[in-house]
PDB file of C-alpha atoms in Angstrom:
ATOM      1  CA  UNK A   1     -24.192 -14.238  -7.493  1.00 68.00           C
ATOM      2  CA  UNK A   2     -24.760 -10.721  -6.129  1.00 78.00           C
ATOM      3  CA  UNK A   3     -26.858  -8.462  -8.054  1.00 84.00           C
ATOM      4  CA  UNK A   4     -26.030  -5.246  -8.813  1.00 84.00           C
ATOM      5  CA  UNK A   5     -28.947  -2.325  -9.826  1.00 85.00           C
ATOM      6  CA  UNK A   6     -27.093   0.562 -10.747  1.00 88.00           C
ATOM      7  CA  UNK A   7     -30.189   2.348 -12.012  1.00 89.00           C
ATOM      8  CA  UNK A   8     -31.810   1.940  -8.564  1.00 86.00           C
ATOM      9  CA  UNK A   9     -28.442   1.982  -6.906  1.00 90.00           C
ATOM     10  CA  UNK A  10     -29.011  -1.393  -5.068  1.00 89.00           C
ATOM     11  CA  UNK A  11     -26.882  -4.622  -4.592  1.00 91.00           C
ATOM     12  CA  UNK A  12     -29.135  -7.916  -3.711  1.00 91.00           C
ATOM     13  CA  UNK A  13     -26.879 -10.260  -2.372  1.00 93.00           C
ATOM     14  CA  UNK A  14     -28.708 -14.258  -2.020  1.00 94.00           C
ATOM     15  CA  UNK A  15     -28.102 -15.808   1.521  1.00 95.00           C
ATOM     16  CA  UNK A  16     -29.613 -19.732   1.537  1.00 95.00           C
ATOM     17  CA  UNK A  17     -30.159 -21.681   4.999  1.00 95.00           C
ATOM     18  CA  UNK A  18     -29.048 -25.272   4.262  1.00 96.00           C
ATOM     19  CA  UNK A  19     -29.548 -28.213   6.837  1.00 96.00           C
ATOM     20  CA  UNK A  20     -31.595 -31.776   7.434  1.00 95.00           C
ATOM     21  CA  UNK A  21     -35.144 -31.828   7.541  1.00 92.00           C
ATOM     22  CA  UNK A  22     -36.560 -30.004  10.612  1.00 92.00           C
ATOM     23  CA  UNK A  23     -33.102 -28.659  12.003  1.00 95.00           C
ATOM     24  CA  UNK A  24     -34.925 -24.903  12.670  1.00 96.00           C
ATOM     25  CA  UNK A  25     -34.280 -23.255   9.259  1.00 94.00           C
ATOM     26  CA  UNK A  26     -37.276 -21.988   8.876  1.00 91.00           C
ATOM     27  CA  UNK A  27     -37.660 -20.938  12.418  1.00 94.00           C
ATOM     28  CA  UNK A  28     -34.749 -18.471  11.845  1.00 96.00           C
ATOM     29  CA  UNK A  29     -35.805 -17.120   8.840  1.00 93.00           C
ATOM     30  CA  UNK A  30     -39.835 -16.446  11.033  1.00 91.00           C
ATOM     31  CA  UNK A  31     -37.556 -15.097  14.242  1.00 94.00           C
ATOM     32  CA  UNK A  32     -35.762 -12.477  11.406  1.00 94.00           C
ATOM     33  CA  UNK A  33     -38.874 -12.168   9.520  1.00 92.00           C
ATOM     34  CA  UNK A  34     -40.884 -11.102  13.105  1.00 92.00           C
ATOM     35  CA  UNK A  35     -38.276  -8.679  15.178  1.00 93.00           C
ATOM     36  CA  UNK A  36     -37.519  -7.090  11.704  1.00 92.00           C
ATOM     37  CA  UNK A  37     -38.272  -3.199  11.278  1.00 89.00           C
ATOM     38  CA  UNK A  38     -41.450  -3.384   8.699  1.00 88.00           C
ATOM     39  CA  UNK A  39     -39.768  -0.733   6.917  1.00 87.00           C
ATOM     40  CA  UNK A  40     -36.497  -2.694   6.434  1.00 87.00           C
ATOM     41  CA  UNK A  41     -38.190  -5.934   5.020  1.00 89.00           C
ATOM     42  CA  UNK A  42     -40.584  -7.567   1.934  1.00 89.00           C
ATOM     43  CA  UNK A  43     -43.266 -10.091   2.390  1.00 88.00           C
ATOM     44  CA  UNK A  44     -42.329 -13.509   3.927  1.00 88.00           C
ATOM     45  CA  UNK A  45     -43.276 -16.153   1.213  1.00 87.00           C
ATOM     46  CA  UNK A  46     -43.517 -19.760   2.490  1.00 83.00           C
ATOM     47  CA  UNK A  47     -44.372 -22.973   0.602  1.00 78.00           C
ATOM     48  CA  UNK A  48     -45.433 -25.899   3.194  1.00 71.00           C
ATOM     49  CA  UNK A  49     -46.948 -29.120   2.727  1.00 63.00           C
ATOM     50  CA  UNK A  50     -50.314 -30.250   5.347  1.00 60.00           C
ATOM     51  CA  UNK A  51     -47.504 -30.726   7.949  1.00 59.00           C
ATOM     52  CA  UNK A  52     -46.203 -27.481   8.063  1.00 56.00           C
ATOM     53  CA  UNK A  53     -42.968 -28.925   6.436  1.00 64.00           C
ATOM     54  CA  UNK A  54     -40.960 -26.123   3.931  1.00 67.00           C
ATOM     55  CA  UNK A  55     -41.659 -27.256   0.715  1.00 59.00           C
ATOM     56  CA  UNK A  56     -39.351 -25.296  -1.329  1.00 61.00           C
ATOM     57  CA  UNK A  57     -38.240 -21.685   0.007  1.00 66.00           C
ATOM     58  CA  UNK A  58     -38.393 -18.918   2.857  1.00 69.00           C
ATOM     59  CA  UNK A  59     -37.866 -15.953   0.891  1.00 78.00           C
ATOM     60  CA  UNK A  60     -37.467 -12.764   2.908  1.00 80.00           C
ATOM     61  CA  UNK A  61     -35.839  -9.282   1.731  1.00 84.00           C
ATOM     62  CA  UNK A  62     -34.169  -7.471   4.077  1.00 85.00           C
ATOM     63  CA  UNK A  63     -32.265  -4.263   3.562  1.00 82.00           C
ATOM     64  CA  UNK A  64     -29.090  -3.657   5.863  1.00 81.00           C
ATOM     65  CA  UNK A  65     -27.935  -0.032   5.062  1.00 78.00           C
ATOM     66  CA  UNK A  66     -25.772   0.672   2.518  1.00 81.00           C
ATOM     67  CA  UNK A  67     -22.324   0.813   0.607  1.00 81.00           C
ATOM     68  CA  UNK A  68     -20.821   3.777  -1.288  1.00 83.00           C
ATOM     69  CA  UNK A  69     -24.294   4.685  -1.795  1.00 87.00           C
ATOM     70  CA  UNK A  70     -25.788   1.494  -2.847  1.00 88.00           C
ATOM     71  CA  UNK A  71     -28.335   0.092  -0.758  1.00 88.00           C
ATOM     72  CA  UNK A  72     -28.174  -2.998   0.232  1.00 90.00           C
ATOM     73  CA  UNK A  73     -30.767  -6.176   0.100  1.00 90.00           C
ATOM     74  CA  UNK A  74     -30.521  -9.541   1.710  1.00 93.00           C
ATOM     75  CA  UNK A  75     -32.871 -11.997   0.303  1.00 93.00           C
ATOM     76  CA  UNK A  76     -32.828 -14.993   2.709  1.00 94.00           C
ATOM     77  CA  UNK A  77     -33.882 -18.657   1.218  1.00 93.00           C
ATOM     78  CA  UNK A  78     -34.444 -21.857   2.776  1.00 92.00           C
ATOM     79  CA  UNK A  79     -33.496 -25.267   1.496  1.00 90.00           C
ATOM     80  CA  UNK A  80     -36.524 -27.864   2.389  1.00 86.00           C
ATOM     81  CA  UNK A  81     -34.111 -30.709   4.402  1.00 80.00           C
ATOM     82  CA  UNK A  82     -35.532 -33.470   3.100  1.00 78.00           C
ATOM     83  CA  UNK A  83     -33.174 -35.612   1.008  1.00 74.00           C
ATOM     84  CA  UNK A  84     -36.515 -35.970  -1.485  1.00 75.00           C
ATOM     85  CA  UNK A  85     -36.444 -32.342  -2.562  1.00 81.00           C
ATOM     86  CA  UNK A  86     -32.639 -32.336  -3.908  1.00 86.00           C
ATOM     87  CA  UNK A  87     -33.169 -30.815  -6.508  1.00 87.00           C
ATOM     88  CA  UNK A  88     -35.062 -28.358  -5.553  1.00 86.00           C
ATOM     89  CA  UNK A  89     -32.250 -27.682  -2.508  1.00 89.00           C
ATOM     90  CA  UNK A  90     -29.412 -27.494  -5.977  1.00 92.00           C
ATOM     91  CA  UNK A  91     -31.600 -25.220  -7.758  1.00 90.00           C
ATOM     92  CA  UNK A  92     -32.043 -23.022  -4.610  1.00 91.00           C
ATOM     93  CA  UNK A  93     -28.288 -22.941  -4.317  1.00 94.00           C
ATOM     94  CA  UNK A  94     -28.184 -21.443  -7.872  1.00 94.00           C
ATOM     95  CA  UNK A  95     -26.094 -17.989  -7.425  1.00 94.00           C
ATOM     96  CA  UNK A  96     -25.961 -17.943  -3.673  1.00 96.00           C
ATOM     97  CA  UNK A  97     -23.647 -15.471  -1.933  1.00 96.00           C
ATOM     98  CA  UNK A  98     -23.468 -17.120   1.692  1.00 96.00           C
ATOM     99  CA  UNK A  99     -24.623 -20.000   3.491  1.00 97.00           C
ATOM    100  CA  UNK A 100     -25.855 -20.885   6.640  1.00 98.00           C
ATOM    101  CA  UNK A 101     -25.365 -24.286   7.734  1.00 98.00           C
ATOM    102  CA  UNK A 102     -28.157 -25.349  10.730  1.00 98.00           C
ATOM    103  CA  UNK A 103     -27.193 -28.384  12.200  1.00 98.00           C
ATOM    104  CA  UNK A 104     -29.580 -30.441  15.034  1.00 98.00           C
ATOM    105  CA  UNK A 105     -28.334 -31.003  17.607  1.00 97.00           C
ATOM    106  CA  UNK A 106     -30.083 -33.665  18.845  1.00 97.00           C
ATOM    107  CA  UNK A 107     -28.076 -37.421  19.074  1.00 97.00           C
ATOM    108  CA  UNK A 108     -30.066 -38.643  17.208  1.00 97.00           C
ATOM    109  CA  UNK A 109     -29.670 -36.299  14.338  1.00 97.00           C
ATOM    110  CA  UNK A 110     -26.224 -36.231  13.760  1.00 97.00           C
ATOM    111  CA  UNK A 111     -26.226 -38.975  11.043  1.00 97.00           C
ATOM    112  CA  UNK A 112     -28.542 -36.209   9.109  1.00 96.00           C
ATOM    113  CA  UNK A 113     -26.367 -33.772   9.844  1.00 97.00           C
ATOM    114  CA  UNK A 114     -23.946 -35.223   8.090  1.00 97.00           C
ATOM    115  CA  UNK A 115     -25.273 -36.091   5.231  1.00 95.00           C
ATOM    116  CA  UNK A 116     -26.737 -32.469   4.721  1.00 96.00           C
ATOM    117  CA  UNK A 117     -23.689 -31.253   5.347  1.00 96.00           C
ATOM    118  CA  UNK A 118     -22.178 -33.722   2.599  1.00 96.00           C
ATOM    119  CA  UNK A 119     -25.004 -32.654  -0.143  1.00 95.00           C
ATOM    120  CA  UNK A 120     -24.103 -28.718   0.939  1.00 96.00           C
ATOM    121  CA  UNK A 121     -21.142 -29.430  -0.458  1.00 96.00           C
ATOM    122  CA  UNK A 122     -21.682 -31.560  -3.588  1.00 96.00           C
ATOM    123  CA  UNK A 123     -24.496 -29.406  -4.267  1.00 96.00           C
ATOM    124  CA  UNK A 124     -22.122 -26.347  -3.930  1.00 96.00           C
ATOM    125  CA  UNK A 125     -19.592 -27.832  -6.252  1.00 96.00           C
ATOM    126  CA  UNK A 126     -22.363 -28.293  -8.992  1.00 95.00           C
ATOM    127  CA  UNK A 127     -22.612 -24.657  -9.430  1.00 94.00           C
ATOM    128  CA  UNK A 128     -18.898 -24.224  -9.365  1.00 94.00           C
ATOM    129  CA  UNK A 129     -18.798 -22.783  -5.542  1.00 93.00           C
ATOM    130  CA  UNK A 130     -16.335 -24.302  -2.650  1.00 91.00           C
ATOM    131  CA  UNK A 131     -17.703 -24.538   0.775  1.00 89.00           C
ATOM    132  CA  UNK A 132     -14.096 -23.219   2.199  1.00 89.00           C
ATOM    133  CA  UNK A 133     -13.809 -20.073  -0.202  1.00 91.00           C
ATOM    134  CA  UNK A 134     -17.521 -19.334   0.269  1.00 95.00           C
ATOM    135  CA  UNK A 135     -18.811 -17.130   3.034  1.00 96.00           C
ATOM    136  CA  UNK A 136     -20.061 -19.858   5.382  1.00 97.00           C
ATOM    137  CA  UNK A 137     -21.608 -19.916   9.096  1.00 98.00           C
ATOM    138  CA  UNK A 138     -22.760 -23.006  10.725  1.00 98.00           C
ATOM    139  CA  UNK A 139     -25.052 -22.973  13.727  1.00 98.00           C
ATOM    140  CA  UNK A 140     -25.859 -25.276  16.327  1.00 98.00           C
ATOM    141  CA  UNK A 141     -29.607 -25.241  16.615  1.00 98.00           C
ATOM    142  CA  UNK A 142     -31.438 -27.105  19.353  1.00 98.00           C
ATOM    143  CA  UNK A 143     -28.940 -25.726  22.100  1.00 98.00           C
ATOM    144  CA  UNK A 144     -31.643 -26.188  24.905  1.00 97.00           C
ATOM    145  CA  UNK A 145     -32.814 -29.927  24.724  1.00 97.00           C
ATOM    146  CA  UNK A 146     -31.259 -32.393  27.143  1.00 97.00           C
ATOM    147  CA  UNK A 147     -29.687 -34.860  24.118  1.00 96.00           C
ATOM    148  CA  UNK A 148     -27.583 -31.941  22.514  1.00 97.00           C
ATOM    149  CA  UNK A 149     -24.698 -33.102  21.589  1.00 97.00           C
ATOM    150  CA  UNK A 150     -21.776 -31.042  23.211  1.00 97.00           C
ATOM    151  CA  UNK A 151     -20.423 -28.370  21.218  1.00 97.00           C
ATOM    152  CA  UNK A 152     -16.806 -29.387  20.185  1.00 97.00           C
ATOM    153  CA  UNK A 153     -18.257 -32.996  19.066  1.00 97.00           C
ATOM    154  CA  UNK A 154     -20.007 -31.058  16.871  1.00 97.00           C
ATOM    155  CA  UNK A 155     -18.105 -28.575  15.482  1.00 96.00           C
ATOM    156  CA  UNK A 156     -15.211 -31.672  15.001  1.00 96.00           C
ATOM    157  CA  UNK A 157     -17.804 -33.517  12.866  1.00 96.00           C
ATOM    158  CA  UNK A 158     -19.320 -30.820  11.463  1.00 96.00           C
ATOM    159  CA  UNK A 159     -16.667 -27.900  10.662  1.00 96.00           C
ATOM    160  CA  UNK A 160     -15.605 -27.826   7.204  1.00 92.00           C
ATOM    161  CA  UNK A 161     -12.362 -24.576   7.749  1.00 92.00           C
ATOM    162  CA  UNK A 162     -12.465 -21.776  10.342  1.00 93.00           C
ATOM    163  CA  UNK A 163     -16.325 -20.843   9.983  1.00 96.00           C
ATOM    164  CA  UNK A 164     -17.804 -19.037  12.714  1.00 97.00           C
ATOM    165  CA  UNK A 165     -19.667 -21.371  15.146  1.00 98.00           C
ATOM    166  CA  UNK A 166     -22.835 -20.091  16.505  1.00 98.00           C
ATOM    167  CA  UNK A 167     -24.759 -22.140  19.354  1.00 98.00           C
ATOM    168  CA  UNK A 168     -28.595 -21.213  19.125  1.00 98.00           C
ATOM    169  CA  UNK A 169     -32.345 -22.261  20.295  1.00 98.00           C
ATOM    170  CA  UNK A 170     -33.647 -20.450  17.215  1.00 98.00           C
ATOM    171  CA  UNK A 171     -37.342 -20.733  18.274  1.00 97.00           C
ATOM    172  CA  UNK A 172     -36.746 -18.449  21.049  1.00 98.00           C
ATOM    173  CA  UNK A 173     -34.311 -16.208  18.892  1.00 97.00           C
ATOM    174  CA  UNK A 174     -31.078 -17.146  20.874  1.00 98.00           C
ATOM    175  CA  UNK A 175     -28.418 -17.134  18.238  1.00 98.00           C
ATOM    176  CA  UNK A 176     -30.523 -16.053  15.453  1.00 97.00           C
ATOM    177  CA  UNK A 177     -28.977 -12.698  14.833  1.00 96.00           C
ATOM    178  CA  UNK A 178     -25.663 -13.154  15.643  1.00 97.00           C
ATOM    179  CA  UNK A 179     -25.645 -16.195  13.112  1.00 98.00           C
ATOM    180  CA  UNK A 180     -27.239 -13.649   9.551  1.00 96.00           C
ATOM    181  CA  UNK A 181     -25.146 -11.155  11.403  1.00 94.00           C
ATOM    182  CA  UNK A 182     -21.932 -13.291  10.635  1.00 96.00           C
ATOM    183  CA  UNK A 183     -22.497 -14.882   7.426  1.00 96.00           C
ATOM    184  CA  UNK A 184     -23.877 -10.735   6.213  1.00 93.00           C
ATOM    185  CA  UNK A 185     -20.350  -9.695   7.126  1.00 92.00           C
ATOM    186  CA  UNK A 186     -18.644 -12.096   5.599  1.00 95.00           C
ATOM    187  CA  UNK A 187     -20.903 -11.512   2.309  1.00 93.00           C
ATOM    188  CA  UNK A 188     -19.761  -7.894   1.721  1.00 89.00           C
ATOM    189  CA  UNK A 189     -16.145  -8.688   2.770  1.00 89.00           C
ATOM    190  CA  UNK A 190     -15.760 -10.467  -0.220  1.00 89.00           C
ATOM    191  CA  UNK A 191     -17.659  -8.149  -2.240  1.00 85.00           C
ATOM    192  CA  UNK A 192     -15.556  -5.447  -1.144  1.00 80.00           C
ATOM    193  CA  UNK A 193     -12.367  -7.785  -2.111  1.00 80.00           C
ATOM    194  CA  UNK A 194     -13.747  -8.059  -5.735  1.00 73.00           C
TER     195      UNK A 194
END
């Protein structure tokens, strides 16, 4: 749910990166974190296991101009992918004002995708949210490796409305931006609509 500081004149809107264990969410929240004015961002906080594996968030503030005078913040979350940590991926969910769905697109991956994409939704419901009403982007991660699935196989299993697809090697930063740029539009066209 967006938050709204009148006394500071700022709205903090929550955007969470949902997808199956090592799908690149966390690279994309790094790539934003790393080409991102210092002046226009907060600390990147990161809980990871030995393996490097997110734990439990990415949490990166990000300010994107501003509205009838409000400034406006972006705090960016990740969801750790594996199925083990659902509850922390619910509780992450907890007043979220867009999603970004990374999917792998490796063959061998698509069963995870799948069931990510299945728990995104379940987990959505929990907290009273629709994935078709709620600002939503999904992104095809893993563009570059030689078992990516093609594109429209993808977006046919994967596509849950009219979302906008984004294809994307997030380690290199292909995609990256046009992806938060997509799901940040969407986020204050519905605020405006409220």
């Amino acid at each position: 749910m967006t938050f709204i500081n009148y006394a500071a004149r700022e709205i903090n809107c929550k955007i969470v990166y949902y997808g199956p264990g090592l799908c690149g969410k966390t690279t994309n929240i790094q790539f934003i974190y790393d080409k991102t004015n210092p002046q226009a961002k907060g600390k990147l906080i990161s809980l990871a296991t030995e393996t490097d594996r997110t734990l439990f968030f990415d949490f990166l503030p990000i300010e994107l101009g501003s509205i009838r005078g409000f400034r406006t913040r972006f705090h960016l979350y990740t969801v750790p992918g594996q199925v083990f940590y659902d509850a922390s991926r619910k509780l992450i969910l907890k007043g979220v004002d867009g999603v970004v769905f990374v999917a792998d697109s490796q063959e061998a991956r698509m069963d995870a995708n799948v069931e990510s994409i299945r728990n995104l939704a379940y987990n959505l419901r929990e907290h009273g949210y629709d994935v078709g009403s709620i600002p939503y982007v999904l992104q095809l991660n893993k563009r570059d490796l030689p078992t990516a699935v093609p594109v429209d196989a993808m977006a046919k299993a994967l596509r849950r409305g009219d979302e906008p697809v984004f294809e994307a090697v997030a380690f290199k930063g292909i995609g990256v931006f046009d992806t938060l740029k997509a799901v940040v539009k969407q986020v204050l066209v519905n605020l405006k609509s409220r």
